[in-house]
């Protein structure tokens, strides 16, 4: 069969991009023909995958998404794809992997419907779900219910994916000890508490909120922390802010293909996201039994209920609550070596689950 996979832009370390690449690879490994539809590609690509790269002329984000949607429809008319699978909401999809929450339910409110960009995003989403044959992967039951408040979803054409991470993230005493040895090689002060932040989009996932919370601590308490930032986001302004906090040791690691050692080496994951449909970093960290501090808007926040060392922060007062939490951590005589994790996490390939279902939906 011939499958086309569409995404706004591919880069190696984004959450949706990781899912995209894994599912495409799983489908390709089964012998299917692969086409990619996108506006940009960074990183390696199988030479057998055909790339349809749209050169965009529009300057606005909503205009570019409309262009890409039109491009998908045009390509469907020219080529005999058995299905187009999208990881960004756009028109013309046969299967949608809902990497984001519903725009209509969460953003299209009040006077915003008057703005062209909001109308464009809402119209694209509405047109997508007007397709009665659309098949959809959802990340959580909460997300499924959110979309269902706005659109007439067929439960038989919807799959809520389990919380599933690769077994490499699963905690073991041996892997934890190895990661701690690696941490000793990378740290200049072994007595500091390592706070870990993992994201491709630093602003959306709240790096500025972490820095603001650290700014509220006195210098003695700031000196208790190291901040490790993993991801290839734009870091210039964050470095400038951290340079004004000389007591805090920090390091920007860039994008990393192997994350498990970071989860095992750190003391806490801090993820005060502004927007997070699920949060694979949350599941991966808890699989490594790393205590986490996250906002209540995160789709996977329900996993935190299983871990006594982890905390859900109120989105409305997140900086104040995080500052209080860091103050309390800094005053502890000792910190927990590990949390309890969550029994709701399974170990295996989410990409395989998706590939199996795509083949079923397409009559394979």
Tab-separated table of N, CA, C and O in Angstrom, residues 61-137:
chain	number	residue	atom	x	y	z
A	61	UNK	N	1.704	32.202	10.004
A	61	UNK	CA	1.591	30.783	10.346
A	61	UNK	C	0.274	30.193	9.851
A	61	UNK	O	0.245	29.077	9.318
A	62	UNK	N	-0.826	30.932	10.046
A	62	UNK	CA	-2.114	30.386	9.617
A	62	UNK	C	-2.201	30.330	8.095
A	62	UNK	O	-2.810	29.408	7.538
A	63	UNK	N	-1.567	31.282	7.422
A	63	UNK	CA	-1.546	31.238	5.964
A	63	UNK	C	-0.745	30.058	5.451
A	63	UNK	O	-1.133	29.400	4.469
A	64	UNK	N	0.367	29.747	6.126
A	64	UNK	CA	1.191	28.605	5.716
A	64	UNK	C	0.455	27.289	5.941
A	64	UNK	O	0.563	26.363	5.128
A	65	UNK	N	-0.307	27.208	7.048
A	65	UNK	CA	-1.064	25.982	7.292
A	65	UNK	C	-2.159	25.796	6.243
A	65	UNK	O	-2.420	24.673	5.794
A	66	UNK	N	-2.785	26.894	5.838
A	66	UNK	CA	-3.798	26.801	4.785
A	66	UNK	C	-3.160	26.361	3.464
A	66	UNK	O	-3.724	25.533	2.735
A	67	UNK	N	-1.976	26.887	3.165
A	67	UNK	CA	-1.255	26.471	1.961
A	67	UNK	C	-0.944	24.981	1.992
A	67	UNK	O	-1.100	24.275	0.991
A	68	UNK	N	-0.492	24.503	3.153
A	68	UNK	CA	-0.151	23.087	3.275
A	68	UNK	C	-1.395	22.219	3.126
A	68	UNK	O	-1.357	21.158	2.486
A	69	UNK	N	-2.513	22.654	3.705
A	69	UNK	CA	-3.771	21.919	3.559
A	69	UNK	C	-4.170	21.817	2.087
A	69	UNK	O	-4.563	20.745	1.607
A	70	UNK	N	-4.064	22.928	1.379
A	70	UNK	CA	-4.397	22.925	-0.048
A	70	UNK	C	-3.456	22.010	-0.828
A	70	UNK	O	-3.867	21.338	-1.785
A	71	UNK	N	-2.197	21.986	-0.411
A	71	UNK	CA	-1.193	21.142	-1.071
A	71	UNK	C	-1.522	19.663	-0.887
A	71	UNK	O	-1.398	18.861	-1.825
A	72	UNK	N	-1.949	19.296	0.321
A	72	UNK	CA	-2.335	17.907	0.587
A	72	UNK	C	-3.486	17.489	-0.329
A	72	UNK	O	-3.461	16.414	-0.941
A	73	UNK	N	-4.488	18.339	-0.432
A	73	UNK	CA	-5.643	18.027	-1.286
A	73	UNK	C	-5.210	17.896	-2.743
A	73	UNK	O	-5.642	16.980	-3.463
A	74	UNK	N	-4.329	18.791	-3.189
A	74	UNK	CA	-3.840	18.740	-4.569
A	74	UNK	C	-3.075	17.450	-4.845
A	74	UNK	O	-3.272	16.804	-5.885
A	75	UNK	N	-2.215	17.048	-3.904
A	75	UNK	CA	-1.435	15.820	-4.088
A	75	UNK	C	-2.332	14.586	-4.089
A	75	UNK	O	-2.072	13.620	-4.823
A	76	UNK	N	-3.377	14.603	-3.275
A	76	UNK	CA	-4.308	13.466	-3.261
A	76	UNK	C	-4.979	13.293	-4.620
A	76	UNK	O	-5.279	12.167	-5.037
A	77	UNK	N	-5.219	14.391	-5.294
A	77	UNK	CA	-5.860	14.324	-6.608
A	77	UNK	C	-4.894	13.832	-7.682
A	77	UNK	O	-5.313	13.261	-8.691
A	78	UNK	N	-3.588	14.022	-7.445
A	78	UNK	CA	-2.586	13.653	-8.441
A	78	UNK	C	-2.026	12.247	-8.240
A	78	UNK	O	-1.534	11.635	-9.186
A	79	UNK	N	-2.070	11.752	-7.004
A	79	UNK	CA	-1.426	10.482	-6.678
A	79	UNK	C	-2.446	9.521	-6.074
A	79	UNK	O	-3.460	9.926	-5.508
A	80	UNK	N	-2.124	8.255	-6.167
A	80	UNK	CA	-3.037	7.228	-5.668
A	80	UNK	C	-2.588	6.762	-4.279
A	80	UNK	O	-2.130	5.636	-4.095
A	81	UNK	N	-2.701	7.661	-3.308
A	81	UNK	CA	-2.401	7.276	-1.932
A	81	UNK	C	-3.544	6.410	-1.404
A	81	UNK	O	-4.719	6.713	-1.615
A	82	UNK	N	-3.188	5.356	-0.679
A	82	UNK	CA	-4.232	4.573	-0.020
A	82	UNK	C	-4.778	5.311	1.193
A	82	UNK	O	-5.936	5.124	1.572
A	83	UNK	N	-3.946	6.154	1.797
A	83	UNK	CA	-4.404	6.996	2.907
A	83	UNK	C	-3.373	8.084	3.153
A	83	UNK	O	-2.172	7.881	2.958
A	84	UNK	N	-3.869	9.247	3.592
A	84	UNK	CA	-3.000	10.331	4.047
A	84	UNK	C	-3.149	10.430	5.561
A	84	UNK	O	-4.257	10.621	6.075
A	85	UNK	N	-2.029	10.277	6.261
A	85	UNK	CA	-2.006	10.298	7.721
A	85	UNK	C	-1.351	11.604	8.158
A	85	UNK	O	-0.211	11.884	7.782
A	86	UNK	N	-2.057	12.408	8.945
A	86	UNK	CA	-1.537	13.708	9.345
A	86	UNK	C	-1.231	13.799	10.819
A	86	UNK	O	-2.000	13.314	11.657
A	87	UNK	N	-0.112	14.444	11.143
A	87	UNK	CA	0.275	14.696	12.528
A	87	UNK	C	0.132	16.174	12.877
A	87	UNK	O	0.511	16.604	13.960
A	88	UNK	N	-0.389	16.945	11.930
A	88	UNK	CA	-0.816	18.320	12.143
A	88	UNK	C	-2.235	18.406	11.612
A	88	UNK	O	-2.548	17.791	10.589
A	89	UNK	N	-3.111	19.144	12.304
A	89	UNK	CA	-4.480	19.254	11.797
A	89	UNK	C	-4.472	20.025	10.484
A	89	UNK	O	-3.935	21.133	10.398
A	90	UNK	N	-5.034	19.405	9.459
A	90	UNK	CA	-5.152	20.042	8.149
A	90	UNK	C	-6.240	19.332	7.366
A	90	UNK	O	-6.628	18.205	7.697
A	91	UNK	N	-6.747	19.980	6.357
A	91	UNK	CA	-7.793	19.368	5.548
A	91	UNK	C	-7.178	18.310	4.634
A	91	UNK	O	-5.989	18.329	4.338
A	92	UNK	N	-8.023	17.377	4.207
A	92	UNK	CA	-7.571	16.361	3.269
A	92	UNK	C	-7.043	15.094	3.900
A	92	UNK	O	-6.641	14.166	3.191
A	93	UNK	N	-7.043	15.004	5.223
A	93	UNK	CA	-6.509	13.814	5.887
A	93	UNK	C	-7.539	12.687	5.907
A	93	UNK	O	-8.740	12.922	6.002
A	94	UNK	N	-7.032	11.463	5.853
A	94	UNK	CA	-7.868	10.282	6.064
A	94	UNK	C	-7.735	9.776	7.498
A	94	UNK	O	-8.680	9.226	8.069
A	95	UNK	N	-6.540	9.960	8.061
A	95	UNK	CA	-6.249	9.544	9.434
A	95	UNK	C	-5.524	10.696	10.118
A	95	UNK	O	-4.585	11.268	9.561
A	96	UNK	N	-5.978	11.039	11.312
A	96	UNK	CA	-5.393	12.164	12.044
A	96	UNK	C	-4.845	11.684	13.374
A	96	UNK	O	-5.560	11.076	14.176
A	97	UNK	N	-3.565	11.945	13.619
A	97	UNK	CA	-2.938	11.706	14.914
A	97	UNK	C	-3.020	13.025	15.672
A	97	UNK	O	-2.311	13.979	15.352
A	98	UNK	N	-3.902	13.091	16.669
A	98	UNK	CA	-4.196	14.356	17.359
A	98	UNK	C	-3.091	14.679	18.362
A	98	UNK	O	-3.215	14.433	19.563
A	99	UNK	N	-2.006	15.247	17.850
A	99	UNK	CA	-0.883	15.608	18.714
A	99	UNK	C	-1.194	16.834	19.565
A	99	UNK	O	-0.513	17.089	20.564
A	100	UNK	N	-2.223	17.600	19.172
A	100	UNK	CA	-2.607	18.811	19.903
A	100	UNK	C	-4.051	18.719	20.364
A	100	UNK	O	-4.851	17.962	19.809
A	101	UNK	N	-4.382	19.535	21.351
A	101	UNK	CA	-5.769	19.641	21.781
A	101	UNK	C	-6.596	20.361	20.722
A	101	UNK	O	-6.062	21.001	19.811
A	102	UNK	N	-7.905	20.272	20.850
A	102	UNK	CA	-8.804	20.910	19.894
A	102	UNK	C	-8.651	22.425	19.944
A	102	UNK	O	-8.770	23.042	21.007
A	103	UNK	N	-8.399	23.023	18.787
A	103	UNK	CA	-8.294	24.482	18.713
A	103	UNK	C	-9.643	25.122	19.024
A	103	UNK	O	-9.725	26.108	19.754
A	104	UNK	N	-10.701	24.551	18.491
A	104	UNK	CA	-12.041	25.109	18.688
A	104	UNK	C	-12.423	25.108	20.163
A	104	UNK	O	-12.990	26.078	20.679
A	105	UNK	N	-12.094	24.037	20.862
A	105	UNK	CA	-12.480	23.910	22.268
A	105	UNK	C	-11.639	24.773	23.194
A	105	UNK	O	-12.137	25.257	24.222
A	106	UNK	N	-10.374	24.991	22.849
A	106	UNK	CA	-9.468	25.640	23.795
A	106	UNK	C	-9.087	27.068	23.443
A	106	UNK	O	-8.736	27.852	24.322
A	107	UNK	N	-9.150	27.438	22.162
A	107	UNK	CA	-8.625	28.743	21.758
A	107	UNK	C	-9.648	29.650	21.080
A	107	UNK	O	-9.507	30.874	21.114
A	108	UNK	N	-10.668	29.058	20.452
A	108	UNK	CA	-11.578	29.833	19.597
A	108	UNK	C	-12.739	30.351	20.433
A	108	UNK	O	-13.860	29.850	20.363
A	109	UNK	N	-12.442	31.380	21.254
A	109	UNK	CA	-13.433	31.872	22.204
A	109	UNK	C	-13.510	33.391	22.158
A	109	UNK	O	-12.569	34.071	21.748
A	110	UNK	N	-14.645	33.911	22.629
A	110	UNK	CA	-14.810	35.353	22.741
A	110	UNK	C	-14.659	36.063	21.410
A	110	UNK	O	-15.106	35.590	20.362
A	111	UNK	N	-13.983	37.200	21.437
A	111	UNK	CA	-13.809	38.010	20.238
A	111	UNK	C	-12.727	37.469	19.308
A	111	UNK	O	-12.517	38.015	18.220
A	112	UNK	N	-12.059	36.394	19.717
A	112	UNK	CA	-10.993	35.842	18.878
A	112	UNK	C	-11.523	35.334	17.537
A	112	UNK	O	-10.766	35.238	16.570
A	113	UNK	N	-12.825	35.014	17.484
A	113	UNK	CA	-13.378	34.516	16.223
A	113	UNK	C	-13.344	35.585	15.136
A	113	UNK	O	-13.483	35.280	13.948
A	114	UNK	N	-13.104	36.849	15.532
A	114	UNK	CA	-13.009	37.928	14.548
A	114	UNK	C	-11.643	37.976	13.867
A	114	UNK	O	-11.497	38.571	12.797
A	115	UNK	N	-10.631	37.378	14.488
A	115	UNK	CA	-9.271	37.453	13.961
A	115	UNK	C	-9.076	36.450	12.828
A	115	UNK	O	-9.455	35.284	12.952
A	116	UNK	N	-8.460	36.873	11.714
A	116	UNK	CA	-8.279	35.967	10.562
A	116	UNK	C	-7.545	34.681	10.913
A	116	UNK	O	-7.913	33.602	10.439
A	117	UNK	N	-6.496	34.765	11.743
A	117	UNK	CA	-5.737	33.551	12.032
A	117	UNK	C	-6.568	32.559	12.839
A	117	UNK	O	-6.487	31.350	12.618
A	118	UNK	N	-7.383	33.062	13.763
A	118	UNK	CA	-8.226	32.160	14.544
A	118	UNK	C	-9.308	31.540	13.663
A	118	UNK	O	-9.624	30.354	13.797
A	119	UNK	N	-9.873	32.333	12.769
A	119	UNK	CA	-10.890	31.790	11.863
A	119	UNK	C	-10.295	30.725	10.953
A	119	UNK	O	-10.924	29.697	10.686
A	120	UNK	N	-9.066	30.957	10.490
A	120	UNK	CA	-8.417	29.983	9.608
A	120	UNK	C	-8.189	28.662	10.329
A	120	UNK	O	-8.527	27.587	9.816
A	121	UNK	N	-7.608	28.722	11.533
A	121	UNK	CA	-7.355	27.493	12.290
A	121	UNK	C	-8.659	26.754	12.588
A	121	UNK	O	-8.736	25.521	12.465
A	122	UNK	N	-9.685	27.497	12.993
A	122	UNK	CA	-10.969	26.871	13.323
A	122	UNK	C	-11.620	26.258	12.085
A	122	UNK	O	-12.192	25.161	12.152
A	123	UNK	N	-11.530	26.941	10.952
A	123	UNK	CA	-12.124	26.418	9.717
A	123	UNK	C	-11.420	25.148	9.254
A	123	UNK	O	-12.065	24.201	8.782
A	124	UNK	N	-10.099	25.124	9.383
A	124	UNK	CA	-9.351	23.919	9.001
A	124	UNK	C	-9.764	22.748	9.882
A	124	UNK	O	-10.008	21.636	9.395
A	125	UNK	N	-9.862	22.992	11.192
A	125	UNK	CA	-10.245	21.917	12.102
A	125	UNK	C	-11.672	21.449	11.829
A	125	UNK	O	-11.949	20.240	11.815
A	126	UNK	N	-12.582	22.389	11.591
A	126	UNK	CA	-13.967	22.015	11.317
A	126	UNK	C	-14.070	21.201	10.023
A	126	UNK	O	-14.757	20.174	9.972
A	127	UNK	N	-13.363	21.637	8.983
A	127	UNK	CA	-13.387	20.917	7.710
A	127	UNK	C	-12.811	19.516	7.860
A	127	UNK	O	-13.327	18.547	7.290
A	128	UNK	N	-11.750	19.401	8.644
A	128	UNK	CA	-11.144	18.088	8.886
A	128	UNK	C	-12.154	17.124	9.492
A	128	UNK	O	-12.313	15.988	9.020
A	129	UNK	N	-12.878	17.574	10.520
A	129	UNK	CA	-13.783	16.677	11.235
A	129	UNK	C	-15.164	16.575	10.590
A	129	UNK	O	-15.985	15.763	11.032
A	130	UNK	N	-15.418	17.362	9.557
A	130	UNK	CA	-16.645	17.176	8.784
A	130	UNK	C	-16.572	15.929	7.912
A	130	UNK	O	-17.601	15.441	7.427
A	131	UNK	N	-15.379	15.406	7.717
A	131	UNK	CA	-15.190	14.163	6.969
A	131	UNK	C	-15.679	12.994	7.821
A	131	UNK	O	-15.035	12.609	8.798
A	132	UNK	N	-16.804	12.426	7.460
A	132	UNK	CA	-17.407	11.358	8.270
A	132	UNK	C	-16.584	10.077	8.256
A	132	UNK	O	-16.791	9.191	9.092
A	133	UNK	N	-15.640	9.966	7.317
A	133	UNK	CA	-14.793	8.775	7.236
A	133	UNK	C	-13.461	8.950	7.963
A	133	UNK	O	-12.626	8.037	7.952
A	134	UNK	N	-13.257	10.112	8.581
A	134	UNK	CA	-11.985	10.381	9.252
A	134	UNK	C	-11.758	9.403	10.399
A	134	UNK	O	-12.645	9.147	11.210
A	135	UNK	N	-10.541	8.869	10.465
A	135	UNK	CA	-10.112	8.022	11.582
A	135	UNK	C	-9.128	8.836	12.422
A	135	UNK	O	-8.284	9.549	11.875
A	136	UNK	N	-9.213	8.707	13.755
A	136	UNK	CA	-8.409	9.576	14.617
A	136	UNK	C	-7.770	8.806	15.761
A	136	UNK	O	-8.417	7.979	16.409
A	137	UNK	N	-6.487	9.105	16.000
A	137	UNK	CA	-5.789	8.655	17.204
A	137	UNK	C	-5.820	9.791	18.223
A	137	UNK	O	-5.445	10.927	17.910
